Coordinates of C-alpha atoms in Angstrom, one line a residue:
X1 CA -20.2 11.6 2.0
X2 CA -21.9 9.2 -0.3
X3 CA -19.8 7.8 -3.1
X4 CA -21.3 9.2 -6.4
X5 CA -18.1 9.1 -8.7
X6 CA -15.3 6.7 -8.2
X7 CA -13.4 7.7 -11.3
X8 CA -9.8 7.6 -10.7
X9 CA -7.5 10.4 -11.7
X10 CA -4.9 7.9 -12.6
X11 CA -3.4 10.2 -15.1
X12 CA -2.3 13.0 -12.5
X13 CA 1.0 12.4 -10.8
X14 CA 1.3 12.1 -6.9
X15 CA 2.3 15.1 -5.0
X16 CA 6.0 15.0 -4.2
X17 CA 7.7 17.0 -1.4
X18 CA 11.0 16.4 0.6
X19 CA 9.5 13.7 2.8
X20 CA 8.3 11.6 -0.2
X21 CA 11.0 12.3 -2.9
X22 CA 13.2 9.3 -3.6
X23 CA 16.8 10.4 -3.0
X24 CA 19.0 6.8 -3.2
X25 CA 18.9 5.6 -6.8
X26 CA 16.3 8.1 -7.8
X27 CA 16.2 6.7 -11.5
X28 CA 14.1 3.7 -10.0
X29 CA 11.6 6.2 -8.8
X30 CA 8.2 7.1 -10.3
X31 CA 5.4 9.5 -9.2
X32 CA 2.8 8.1 -11.5
X33 CA -0.3 6.5 -10.0
X34 CA -0.5 3.7 -12.4
X35 CA 2.2 1.6 -10.7
X36 CA 1.1 2.5 -7.2
X37 CA -2.4 1.6 -7.9
X38 CA -1.3 -1.8 -9.4
X39 CA 0.6 -2.6 -6.3
X40 CA -1.8 -1.7 -3.9
X41 CA -4.6 -3.7 -5.8
X42 CA -2.3 -6.7 -5.9
X43 CA -1.2 -6.9 -2.2
X44 CA -4.1 -5.4 -0.4
X45 CA -1.9 -5.3 2.7
X46 CA -0.1 -2.1 4.0
X47 CA 2.3 -1.3 6.8
X48 CA 0.6 1.8 8.7
X49 CA 3.3 3.9 10.5
X50 CA 2.5 6.8 12.8
X51 CA 3.9 8.3 16.0
X52 CA 2.1 7.5 19.3
X53 CA 3.3 9.1 22.6
X54 CA 6.5 10.2 20.9
X55 CA 7.3 6.7 19.8
X56 CA 7.1 5.1 16.2
X57 CA 4.5 2.5 15.7
X58 CA 4.1 0.5 12.2
X59 CA 1.0 -1.8 12.2
X60 CA 0.3 -4.2 9.2
X61 CA -3.3 -3.9 8.0
X62 CA -5.5 -4.8 5.2
X63 CA -5.5 -1.5 3.0
X64 CA -7.5 -1.4 -0.2
X65 CA -8.3 1.1 -3.0
X66 CA -11.4 2.5 -4.3
X67 CA -10.8 5.2 -6.8
X68 CA -8.2 7.7 -5.5
X69 CA -8.7 6.6 -1.9
X70 CA -7.4 4.0 0.4
X71 CA -9.5 2.2 2.9
X72 CA -8.7 0.6 6.1
X73 CA -10.6 -0.4 9.1
X74 CA -10.3 -1.2 12.9
X75 CA -12.3 -2.3 15.9
X76 CA -14.5 0.6 16.8
X77 CA -13.4 2.4 20.1
X78 CA -10.0 0.2 20.0
X79 CA -6.8 1.8 20.4
X80 CA -6.1 1.9 16.5
X81 CA -9.5 3.5 15.7
X82 CA -8.7 6.2 18.3
X83 CA -5.5 6.8 16.8
X84 CA -7.0 7.0 13.3
X85 CA -9.8 9.3 14.4
X86 CA -7.3 11.8 15.5
X87 CA -6.4 12.5 12.0
X88 CA -2.7 11.9 12.7
X89 CA -0.3 11.8 9.7
X90 CA 0.2 8.1 8.3
X91 CA 2.9 6.7 6.3
X92 CA 1.5 3.8 4.6
X93 CA 4.0 1.4 2.4
X94 CA 3.4 -1.4 0.4
X95 CA 6.2 -3.8 -0.9
X96 CA 6.9 -7.2 -2.5
X97 CA 10.0 -8.9 -3.6
X98 CA 9.7 -10.5 -7.0
X99 CA 13.0 -12.0 -7.5
X100 CA 16.1 -12.6 -5.8
X101 CA 19.3 -11.2 -7.9
X102 CA 22.1 -13.6 -7.2
X103 CA 25.8 -12.1 -8.1
X104 CA 29.4 -13.6 -8.0
X105 CA 30.1 -11.4 -4.9
X106 CA 28.4 -11.2 -1.6
X107 CA 28.2 -7.4 -1.8
X108 CA 26.1 -7.2 -5.0
X109 CA 23.3 -9.5 -4.2
X110 CA 20.0 -7.6 -4.6
X111 CA 16.4 -7.9 -5.1
X112 CA 13.9 -7.1 -7.9
X113 CA 11.2 -5.5 -6.1
X114 CA 8.1 -3.0 -6.3
X115 CA 7.4 -0.6 -3.5
X116 CA 5.2 2.3 -2.7
X117 CA 5.2 4.7 0.1
X118 CA 2.2 7.0 0.6
X119 CA 1.4 9.9 3.3
X120 CA -2.1 11.0 4.1
X121 CA -4.5 11.8 7.0
X122 CA -7.3 9.4 7.9
X123 CA -11.0 10.5 8.1
X124 CA -13.7 8.4 9.6
X125 CA -16.4 7.1 7.2
X126 CA -19.9 7.8 8.6
X127 CA -22.0 7.5 5.6
X128 CA -23.6 4.0 5.2
X129 CA -23.5 4.4 1.4
X130 CA -19.8 4.8 1.5
X131 CA -19.3 2.4 4.0
X132 CA -21.0 -0.2 1.8
X133 CA -19.2 0.9 -1.3
X134 CA -15.7 0.5 0.3
X135 CA -16.4 -2.9 1.4
X136 CA -18.1 -4.0 -1.8
X137 CA -14.9 -2.8 -3.4
X138 CA -12.6 -5.2 -1.3
X139 CA -14.8 -8.1 -1.3
X140 CA -15.5 -7.7 -5.1
X141 CA -11.8 -7.3 -5.8
X142 CA -11.2 -10.8 -4.0
X143 CA -13.8 -12.5 -6.1
X144 CA -15.9 -10.3 -8.6
X145 CA -19.4 -10.4 -7.8
X146 CA -19.3 -11.9 -4.4
X147 CA -20.5 -8.9 -2.7
X148 CA -24.1 -9.6 -4.2
X149 CA -23.9 -13.3 -3.1
X150 CA -23.2 -12.6 0.6
X151 CA -24.9 -11.0 3.6
X152 CA -24.5 -7.3 3.8
X153 CA -23.2 -5.9 7.3
X154 CA -25.8 -5.7 9.9
X155 CA -26.2 -3.0 12.6
X156 CA -24.2 -4.9 15.1
X157 CA -21.4 -5.4 12.5
X158 CA -21.5 -1.6 11.4
X159 CA -21.3 -0.5 14.9
X160 CA -18.2 -2.7 15.8
X161 CA -16.3 -1.5 12.7
X162 CA -14.5 1.9 12.2
X163 CA -13.8 2.5 8.5
X164 CA -11.4 5.3 7.7
X165 CA -10.6 6.8 4.2
X166 CA -6.9 8.3 3.3
X167 CA -7.0 10.0 0.2
X168 CA -4.1 9.0 -2.3
X169 CA -2.3 12.5 -2.8
X170 CA 1.3 12.1 -1.9
X171 CA 4.1 9.5 -2.3
X172 CA 6.4 7.7 -4.4
X173 CA 6.8 4.2 -6.2
X174 CA 10.3 2.5 -6.6
X175 CA 11.2 -0.6 -8.1
X176 CA 14.0 -2.6 -9.5
X177 CA 14.2 -5.2 -12.5
X178 CA 16.8 -7.1 -14.4
X179 CA 19.7 -9.1 -13.7
X180 CA 22.9 -9.0 -11.8
X181 CA 25.5 -5.9 -11.5
X182 CA 28.9 -7.3 -11.3
X183 CA 32.3 -6.0 -10.9
X184 CA 34.5 -6.7 -13.9
X185 CA 37.1 -8.5 -11.8
X186 CA 34.6 -10.9 -10.7
X187 CA 33.4 -12.2 -14.1
X188 CA 35.9 -14.9 -14.1
X189 CA 34.3 -16.5 -11.1
X190 CA 32.9 -19.8 -11.8
X191 CA 30.0 -19.2 -9.5
X192 CA 26.6 -19.1 -11.1
X193 CA 24.7 -15.8 -11.4
X194 CA 21.1 -14.7 -12.2
X195 CA 17.8 -14.3 -10.8
X196 CA 15.6 -16.8 -8.8
X197 CA 11.9 -16.3 -7.8
X198 CA 11.4 -14.9 -4.4

């Protein structure tokens, strides 16, 4: 399938079902696409989780976005590409700690963070046009215009690479911002409290 229109449906919320609904501190959750997309574009590293032989696996991979799709790649014929080619359900998470929240009690220390957890099934990209568009996206995200300055993938490199697309359809975003949450009785403690960069 060649890419002809990569317009994002950023105004439509992510689908949410019991597995993707945030239950703990639900007020910090969002199902809007904008913060999810911003986090993916900022980090470009996702932790890809799946079940293999009845056991959990989590693999950190370069994961990037083009429109409403995630892309990731693996060695063609390797164990990871074989697993992804099966269309197994993936859980892909992105997370960053922006600040540490220092409080007057050990228990209340926290973090200001952004995180996203997405669910989807990968499909292999076989169209050369989509292959190039996906890799152009990640390279130009690293440095605008770079794709046009470098050599395109050759036949040997294409053969060695298995590229997969995961539609961004279901998931949630969660974050924390702000300062310490203190117990009233701890406020007289002379210990400093506040936030420090992570």
